[in-house]
PDB file of C-alpha atoms in Angstrom:
ATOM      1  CA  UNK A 126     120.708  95.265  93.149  1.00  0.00           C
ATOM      2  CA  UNK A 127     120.904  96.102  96.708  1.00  0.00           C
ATOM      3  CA  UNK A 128     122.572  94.913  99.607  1.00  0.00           C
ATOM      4  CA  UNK A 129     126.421  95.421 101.047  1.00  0.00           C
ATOM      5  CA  UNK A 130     129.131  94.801  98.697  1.00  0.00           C
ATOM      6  CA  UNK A 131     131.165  92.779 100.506  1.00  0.00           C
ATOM      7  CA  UNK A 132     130.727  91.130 103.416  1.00  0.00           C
ATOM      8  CA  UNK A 133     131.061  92.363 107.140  1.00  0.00           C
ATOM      9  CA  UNK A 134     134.215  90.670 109.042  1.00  0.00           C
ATOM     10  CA  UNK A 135     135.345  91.459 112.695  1.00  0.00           C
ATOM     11  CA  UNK A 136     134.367  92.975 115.729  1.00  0.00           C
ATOM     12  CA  UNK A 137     134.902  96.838 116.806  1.00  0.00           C
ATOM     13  CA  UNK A 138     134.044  99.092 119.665  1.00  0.00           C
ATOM     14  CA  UNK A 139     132.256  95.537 121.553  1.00  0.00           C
ATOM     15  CA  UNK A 140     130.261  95.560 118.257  1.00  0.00           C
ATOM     16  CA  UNK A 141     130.117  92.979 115.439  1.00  0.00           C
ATOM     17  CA  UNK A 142     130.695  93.473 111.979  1.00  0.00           C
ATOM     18  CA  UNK A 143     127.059  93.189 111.193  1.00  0.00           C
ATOM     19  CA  UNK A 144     125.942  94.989 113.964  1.00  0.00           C
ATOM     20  CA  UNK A 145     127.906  97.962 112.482  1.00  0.00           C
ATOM     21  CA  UNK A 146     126.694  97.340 109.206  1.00  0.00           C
ATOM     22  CA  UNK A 147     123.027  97.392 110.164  1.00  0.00           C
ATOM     23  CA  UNK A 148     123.402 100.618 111.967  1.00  0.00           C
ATOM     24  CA  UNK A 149     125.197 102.284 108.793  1.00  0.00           C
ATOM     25  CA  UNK A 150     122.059 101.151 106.917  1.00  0.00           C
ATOM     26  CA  UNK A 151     119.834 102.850 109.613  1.00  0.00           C
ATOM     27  CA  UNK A 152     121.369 106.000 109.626  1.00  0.00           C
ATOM     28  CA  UNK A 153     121.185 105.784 105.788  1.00  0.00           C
ATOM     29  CA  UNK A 154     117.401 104.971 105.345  1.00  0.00           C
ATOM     30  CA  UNK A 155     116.715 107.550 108.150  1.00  0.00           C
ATOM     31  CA  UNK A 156     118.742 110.449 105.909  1.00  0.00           C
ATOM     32  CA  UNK A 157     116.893 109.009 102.971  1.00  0.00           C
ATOM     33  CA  UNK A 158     114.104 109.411 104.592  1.00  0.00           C
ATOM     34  CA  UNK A 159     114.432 112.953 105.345  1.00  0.00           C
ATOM     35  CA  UNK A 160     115.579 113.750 101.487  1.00  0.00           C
ATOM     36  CA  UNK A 161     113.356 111.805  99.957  1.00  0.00           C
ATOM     37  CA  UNK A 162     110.566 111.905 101.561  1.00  0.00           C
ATOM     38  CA  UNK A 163     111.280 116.124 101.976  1.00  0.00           C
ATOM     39  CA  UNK A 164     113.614 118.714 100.673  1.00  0.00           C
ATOM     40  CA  UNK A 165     115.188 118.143  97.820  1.00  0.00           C
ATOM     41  CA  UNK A 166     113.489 114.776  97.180  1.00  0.00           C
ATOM     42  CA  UNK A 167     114.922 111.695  95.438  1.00  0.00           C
ATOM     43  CA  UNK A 168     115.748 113.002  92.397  1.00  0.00           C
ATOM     44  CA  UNK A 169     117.558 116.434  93.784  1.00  0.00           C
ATOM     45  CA  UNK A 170     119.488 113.991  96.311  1.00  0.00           C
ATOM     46  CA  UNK A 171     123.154 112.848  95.522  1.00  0.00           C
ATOM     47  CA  UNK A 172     125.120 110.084  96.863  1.00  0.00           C
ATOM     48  CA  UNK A 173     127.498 112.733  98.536  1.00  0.00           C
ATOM     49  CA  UNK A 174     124.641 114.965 100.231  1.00  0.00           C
ATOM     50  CA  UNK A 175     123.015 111.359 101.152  1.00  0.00           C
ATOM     51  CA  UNK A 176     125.945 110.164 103.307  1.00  0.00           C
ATOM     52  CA  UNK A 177     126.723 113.747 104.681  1.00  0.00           C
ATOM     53  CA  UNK A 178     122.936 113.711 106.139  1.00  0.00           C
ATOM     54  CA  UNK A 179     123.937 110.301 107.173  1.00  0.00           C
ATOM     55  CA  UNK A 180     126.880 111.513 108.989  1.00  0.00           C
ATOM     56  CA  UNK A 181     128.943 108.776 106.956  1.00  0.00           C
ATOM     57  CA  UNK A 182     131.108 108.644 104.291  1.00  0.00           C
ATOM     58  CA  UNK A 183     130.599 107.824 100.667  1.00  0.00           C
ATOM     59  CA  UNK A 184     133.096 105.072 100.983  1.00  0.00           C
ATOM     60  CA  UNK A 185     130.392 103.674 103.709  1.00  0.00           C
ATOM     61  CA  UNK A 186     127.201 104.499 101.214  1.00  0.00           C
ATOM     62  CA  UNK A 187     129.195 102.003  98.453  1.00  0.00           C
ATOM     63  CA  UNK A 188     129.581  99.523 101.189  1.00  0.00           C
ATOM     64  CA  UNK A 189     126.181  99.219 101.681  1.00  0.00           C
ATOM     65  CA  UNK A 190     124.509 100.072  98.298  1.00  0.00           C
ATOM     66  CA  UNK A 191     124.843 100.567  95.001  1.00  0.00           C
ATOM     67  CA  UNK A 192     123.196 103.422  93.904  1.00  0.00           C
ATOM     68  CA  UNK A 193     120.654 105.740  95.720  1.00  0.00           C
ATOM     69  CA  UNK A 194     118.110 104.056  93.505  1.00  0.00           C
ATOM     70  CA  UNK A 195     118.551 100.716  95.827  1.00  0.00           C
ATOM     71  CA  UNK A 196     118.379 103.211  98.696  1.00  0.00           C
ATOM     72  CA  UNK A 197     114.949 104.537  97.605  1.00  0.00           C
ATOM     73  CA  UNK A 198     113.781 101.209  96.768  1.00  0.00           C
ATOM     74  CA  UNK A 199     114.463  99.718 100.330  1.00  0.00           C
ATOM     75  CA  UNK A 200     112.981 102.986 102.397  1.00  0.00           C
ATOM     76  CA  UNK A 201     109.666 102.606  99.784  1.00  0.00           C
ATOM     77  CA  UNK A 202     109.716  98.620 101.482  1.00  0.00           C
ATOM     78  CA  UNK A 203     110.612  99.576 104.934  1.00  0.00           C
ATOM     79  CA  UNK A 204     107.717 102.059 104.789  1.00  0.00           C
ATOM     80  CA  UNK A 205     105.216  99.929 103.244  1.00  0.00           C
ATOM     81  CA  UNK A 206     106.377  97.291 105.863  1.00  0.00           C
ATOM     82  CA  UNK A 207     105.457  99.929 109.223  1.00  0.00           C
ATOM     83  CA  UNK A 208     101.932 100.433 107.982  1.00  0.00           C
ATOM     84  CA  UNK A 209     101.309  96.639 107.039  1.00  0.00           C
ATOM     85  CA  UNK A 210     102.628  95.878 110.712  1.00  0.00           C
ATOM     86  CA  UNK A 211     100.476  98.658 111.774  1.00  0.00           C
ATOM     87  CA  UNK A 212      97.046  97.086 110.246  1.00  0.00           C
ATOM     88  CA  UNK A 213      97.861  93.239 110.711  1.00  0.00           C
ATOM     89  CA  UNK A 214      97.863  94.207 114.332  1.00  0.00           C
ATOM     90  CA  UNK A 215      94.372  95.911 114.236  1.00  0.00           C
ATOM     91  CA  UNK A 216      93.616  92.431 112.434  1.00  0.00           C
ATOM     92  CA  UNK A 217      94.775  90.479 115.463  1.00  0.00           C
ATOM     93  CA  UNK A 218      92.816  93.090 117.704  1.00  0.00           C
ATOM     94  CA  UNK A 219      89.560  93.481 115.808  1.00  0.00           C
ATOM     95  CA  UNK A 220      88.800  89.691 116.490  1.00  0.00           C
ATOM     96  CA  UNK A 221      84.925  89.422 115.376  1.00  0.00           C
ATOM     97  CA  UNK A 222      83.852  92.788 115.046  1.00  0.00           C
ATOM     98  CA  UNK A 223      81.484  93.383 112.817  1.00  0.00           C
ATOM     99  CA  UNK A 224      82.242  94.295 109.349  1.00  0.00           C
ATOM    100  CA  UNK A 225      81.440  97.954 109.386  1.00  0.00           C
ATOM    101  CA  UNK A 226      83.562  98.384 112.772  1.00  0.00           C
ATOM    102  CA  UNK A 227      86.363  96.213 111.957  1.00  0.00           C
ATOM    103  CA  UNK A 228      86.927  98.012 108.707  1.00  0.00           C
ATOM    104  CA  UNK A 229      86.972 101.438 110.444  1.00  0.00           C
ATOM    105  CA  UNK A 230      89.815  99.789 113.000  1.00  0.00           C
ATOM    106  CA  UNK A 231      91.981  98.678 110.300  1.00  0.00           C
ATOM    107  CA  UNK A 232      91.958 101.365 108.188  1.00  0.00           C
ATOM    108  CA  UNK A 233      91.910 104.001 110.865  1.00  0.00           C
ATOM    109  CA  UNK A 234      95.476 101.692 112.010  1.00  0.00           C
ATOM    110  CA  UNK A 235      96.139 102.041 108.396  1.00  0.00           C
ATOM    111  CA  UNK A 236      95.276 105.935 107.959  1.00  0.00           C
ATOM    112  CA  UNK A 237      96.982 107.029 111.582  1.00  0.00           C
ATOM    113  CA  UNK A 238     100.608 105.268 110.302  1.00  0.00           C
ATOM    114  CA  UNK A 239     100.723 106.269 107.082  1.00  0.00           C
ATOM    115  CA  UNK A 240     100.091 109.877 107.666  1.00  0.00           C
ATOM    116  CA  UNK A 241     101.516 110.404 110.819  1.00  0.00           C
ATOM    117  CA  UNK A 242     104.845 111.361 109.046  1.00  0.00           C
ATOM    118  CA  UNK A 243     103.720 113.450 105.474  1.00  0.00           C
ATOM    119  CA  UNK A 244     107.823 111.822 104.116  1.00  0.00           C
ATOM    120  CA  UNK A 245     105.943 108.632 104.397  1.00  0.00           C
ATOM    121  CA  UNK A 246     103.474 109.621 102.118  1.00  0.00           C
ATOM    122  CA  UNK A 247     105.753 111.374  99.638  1.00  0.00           C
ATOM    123  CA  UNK A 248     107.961 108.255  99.286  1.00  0.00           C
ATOM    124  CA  UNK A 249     104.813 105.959  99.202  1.00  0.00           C
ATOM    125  CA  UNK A 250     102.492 107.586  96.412  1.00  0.00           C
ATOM    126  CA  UNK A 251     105.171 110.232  94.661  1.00  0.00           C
ATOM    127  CA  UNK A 252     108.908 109.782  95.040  1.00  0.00           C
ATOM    128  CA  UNK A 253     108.280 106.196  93.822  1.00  0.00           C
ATOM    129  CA  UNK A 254     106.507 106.913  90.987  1.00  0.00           C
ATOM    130  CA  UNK A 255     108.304 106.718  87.507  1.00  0.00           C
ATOM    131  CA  UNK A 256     111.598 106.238  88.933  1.00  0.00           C
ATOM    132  CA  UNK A 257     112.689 102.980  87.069  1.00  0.00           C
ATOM    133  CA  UNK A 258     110.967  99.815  85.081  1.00  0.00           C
ATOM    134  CA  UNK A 259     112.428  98.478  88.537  1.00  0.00           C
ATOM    135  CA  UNK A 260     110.430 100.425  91.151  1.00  0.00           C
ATOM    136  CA  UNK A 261     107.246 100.324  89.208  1.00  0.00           C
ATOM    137  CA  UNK A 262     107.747  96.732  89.226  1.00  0.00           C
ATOM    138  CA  UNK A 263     108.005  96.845  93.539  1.00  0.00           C
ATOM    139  CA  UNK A 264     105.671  99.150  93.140  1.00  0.00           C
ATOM    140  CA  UNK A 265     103.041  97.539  91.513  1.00  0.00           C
ATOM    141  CA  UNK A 266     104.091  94.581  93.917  1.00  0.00           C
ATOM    142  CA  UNK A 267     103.887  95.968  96.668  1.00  0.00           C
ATOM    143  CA  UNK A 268     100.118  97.491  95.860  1.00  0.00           C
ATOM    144  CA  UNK A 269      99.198  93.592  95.356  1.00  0.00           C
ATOM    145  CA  UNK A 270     100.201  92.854  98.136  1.00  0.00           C
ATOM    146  CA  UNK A 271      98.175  95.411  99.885  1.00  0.00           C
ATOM    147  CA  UNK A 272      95.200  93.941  97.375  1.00  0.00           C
ATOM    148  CA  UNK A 273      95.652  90.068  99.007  1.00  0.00           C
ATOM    149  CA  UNK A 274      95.429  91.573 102.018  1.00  0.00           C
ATOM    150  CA  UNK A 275      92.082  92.965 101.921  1.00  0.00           C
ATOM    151  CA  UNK A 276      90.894  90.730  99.696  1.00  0.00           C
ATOM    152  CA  UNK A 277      91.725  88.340 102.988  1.00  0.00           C
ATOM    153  CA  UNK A 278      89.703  90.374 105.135  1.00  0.00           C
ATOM    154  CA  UNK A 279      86.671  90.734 102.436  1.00  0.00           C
ATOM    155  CA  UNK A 280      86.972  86.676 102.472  1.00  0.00           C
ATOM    156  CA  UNK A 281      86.594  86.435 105.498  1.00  0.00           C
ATOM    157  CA  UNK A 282      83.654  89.237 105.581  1.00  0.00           C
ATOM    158  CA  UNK A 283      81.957  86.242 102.748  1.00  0.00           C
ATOM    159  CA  UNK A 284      82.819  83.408 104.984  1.00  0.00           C
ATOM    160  CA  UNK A 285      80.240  85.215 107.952  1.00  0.00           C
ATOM    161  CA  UNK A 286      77.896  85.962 105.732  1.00  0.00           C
ATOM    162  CA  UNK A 287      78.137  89.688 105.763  1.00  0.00           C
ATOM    163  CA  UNK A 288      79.075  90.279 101.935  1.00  0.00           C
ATOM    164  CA  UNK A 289      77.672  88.595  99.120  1.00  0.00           C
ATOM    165  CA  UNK A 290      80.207  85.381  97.570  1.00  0.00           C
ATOM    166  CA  UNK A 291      82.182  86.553  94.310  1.00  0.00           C
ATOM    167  CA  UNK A 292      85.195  87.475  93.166  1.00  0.00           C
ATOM    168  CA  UNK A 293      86.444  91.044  94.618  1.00  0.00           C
ATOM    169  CA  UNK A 294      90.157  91.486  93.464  1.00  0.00           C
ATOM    170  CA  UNK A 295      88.696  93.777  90.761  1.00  0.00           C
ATOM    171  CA  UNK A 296      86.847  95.754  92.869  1.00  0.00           C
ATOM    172  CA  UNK A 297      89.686  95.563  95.922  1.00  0.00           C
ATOM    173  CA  UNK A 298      92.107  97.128  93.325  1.00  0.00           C
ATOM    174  CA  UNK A 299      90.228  99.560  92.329  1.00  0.00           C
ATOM    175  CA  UNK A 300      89.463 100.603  95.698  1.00  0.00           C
ATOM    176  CA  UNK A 301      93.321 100.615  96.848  1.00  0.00           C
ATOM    177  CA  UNK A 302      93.501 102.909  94.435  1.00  0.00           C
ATOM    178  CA  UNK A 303      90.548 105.217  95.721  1.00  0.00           C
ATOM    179  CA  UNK A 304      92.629 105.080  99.265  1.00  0.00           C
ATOM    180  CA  UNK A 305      95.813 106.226  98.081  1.00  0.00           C
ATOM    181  CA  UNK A 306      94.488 109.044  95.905  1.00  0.00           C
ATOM    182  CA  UNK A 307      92.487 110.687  99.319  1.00  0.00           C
ATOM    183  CA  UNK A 308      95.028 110.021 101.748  1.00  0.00           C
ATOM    184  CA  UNK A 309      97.779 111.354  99.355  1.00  0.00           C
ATOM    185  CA  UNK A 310      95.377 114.327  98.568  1.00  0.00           C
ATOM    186  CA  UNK A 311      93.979 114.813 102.460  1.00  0.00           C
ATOM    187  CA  UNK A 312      97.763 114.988 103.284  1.00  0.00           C
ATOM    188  CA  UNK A 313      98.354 117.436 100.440  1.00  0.00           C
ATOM    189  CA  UNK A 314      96.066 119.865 101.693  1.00  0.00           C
ATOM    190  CA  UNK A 315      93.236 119.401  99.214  1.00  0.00           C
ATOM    191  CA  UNK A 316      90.747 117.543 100.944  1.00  0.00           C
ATOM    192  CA  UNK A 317      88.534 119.247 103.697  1.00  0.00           C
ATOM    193  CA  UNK A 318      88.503 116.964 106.448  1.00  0.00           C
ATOM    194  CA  UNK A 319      89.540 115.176 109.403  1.00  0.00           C
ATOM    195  CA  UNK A 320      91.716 111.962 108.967  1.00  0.00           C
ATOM    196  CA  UNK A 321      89.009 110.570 110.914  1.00  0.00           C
ATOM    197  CA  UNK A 322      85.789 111.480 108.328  1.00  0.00           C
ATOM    198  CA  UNK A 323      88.508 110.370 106.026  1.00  0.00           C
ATOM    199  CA  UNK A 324      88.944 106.436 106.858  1.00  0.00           C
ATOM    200  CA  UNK A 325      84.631 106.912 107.447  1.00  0.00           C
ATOM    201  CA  UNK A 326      84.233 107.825 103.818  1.00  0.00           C
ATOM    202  CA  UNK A 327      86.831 104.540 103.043  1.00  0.00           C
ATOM    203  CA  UNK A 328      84.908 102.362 105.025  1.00  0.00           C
ATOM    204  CA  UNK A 329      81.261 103.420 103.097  1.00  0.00           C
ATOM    205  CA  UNK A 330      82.979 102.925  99.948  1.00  0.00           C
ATOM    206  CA  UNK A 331      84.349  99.948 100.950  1.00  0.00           C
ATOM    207  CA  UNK A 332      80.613  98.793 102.598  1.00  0.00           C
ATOM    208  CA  UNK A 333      78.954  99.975  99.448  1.00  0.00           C
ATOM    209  CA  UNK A 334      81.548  97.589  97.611  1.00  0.00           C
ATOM    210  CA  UNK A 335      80.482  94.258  99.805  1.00  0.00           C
ATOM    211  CA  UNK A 336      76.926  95.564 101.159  1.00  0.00           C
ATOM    212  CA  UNK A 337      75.517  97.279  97.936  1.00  0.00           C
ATOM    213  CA  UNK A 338      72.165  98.643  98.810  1.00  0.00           C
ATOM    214  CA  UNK A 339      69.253  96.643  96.872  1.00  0.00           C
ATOM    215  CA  UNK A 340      66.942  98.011  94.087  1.00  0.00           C
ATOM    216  CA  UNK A 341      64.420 100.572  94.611  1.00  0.00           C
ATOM    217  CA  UNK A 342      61.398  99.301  94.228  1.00  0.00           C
ATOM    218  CA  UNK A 343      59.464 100.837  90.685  1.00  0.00           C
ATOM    219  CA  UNK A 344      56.134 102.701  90.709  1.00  0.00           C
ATOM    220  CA  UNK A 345      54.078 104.937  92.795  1.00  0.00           C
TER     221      UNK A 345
END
């Protein structure tokens, strides 16, 4: 369970209690952040090494969390949280584009975020992974939440008439997967490409998804 163990009281240096406490919790997601999401990772990171990064002690670390599982589990939220604030406001500023160019804006928001620190990516799609029952569970979560989201926007996309009416969450999932997998493996170094020709090849498999071309006709 995160969160502090007991509760802030005071004021010091013209600050309050919970001012202090929220910069303590800063200064440990950003250290977490430089771990976990680089060198030695989650698993090769102690509690002690975590606050010294932190420039704290590990008197603070207990006054704010429990273990550095809780820490890992609210940088994996706080992360998830930049890029969804990242591609609700390409939402709000694609208005009504077209389908094909307000994909490519939100997932080029989407895209830019994520990547534009590779820790974000590590703690996103691998320092999360097989941690706990716990994190799989926010894990998991957290990718349905991602689903609703699009599945928003493909309702929407029905609702104008530019995809076909039926059920998508299937197909959504399935393609949340195909995003994480080539931005995790662009990132990585195994994928020949700009970031750019990398949200265009998401947004044709996404258009093939909602705008499947028709049958061929048969014969000569």
């Amino acid at each position: 369970m995160a969160g502090r163990l007991k509760a802030p009281t005071g004021r010091y240096g013209g600050r309050s209690a919970a001012e202090r406490q929220a910069e303590r919790r800063r200064r440990f997601l950003d250290a977490a952040l430089q771990l976990f999401g680089g060198s030695p990772g989650y698993r090769g990171t102690t509690v002690a090494a975590l606050s010294m990064a932190a420039g704290l002690s590990t008197r603070q670390f207990y006054e704010e969390f429990r273990t550095s599982e809780d820490v890992l589990a609210a940088l994996h939220l706080q992360v998830n949280g930049w890029a969804e604030e990242a591609v609700l406001a390409a939402v709000a500023d694609a208005g009504p584009l077209p389908l094909a160019e307000r994909a490519t804006a939100i997932f080029r928001a989407y895209a830019a975020n994520v990547t534009a620190d590779p820790r974000r990516i590590r703690i996103t799609f691998v320092e999360i992974i097989g941690v706990s029952p716990r994190l799989e569970e926010q894990r998991l979560a957290r990718r349905a939440r991602w689903v609703d989201l699009v599945c928003a926007e493909v309702a929407s996309a029905v609702a104008r008439g530019e995809a076909a009416p039926r059920d998508y969450r299937l197909a959504v999932t399935a393609f949340i997967g195909s995003v994480n997998g080539l931005l995790h493996d662009w990132s990585a170094g195994w994928v020949e490409a700009t970031l750019d020709e990398v949200v265009d090849e998401l947004v044709r498999l996404l258009l093939g998804i909602l705008q499947p071309a028709g049958p061929r006709p048969v014969g000569p």
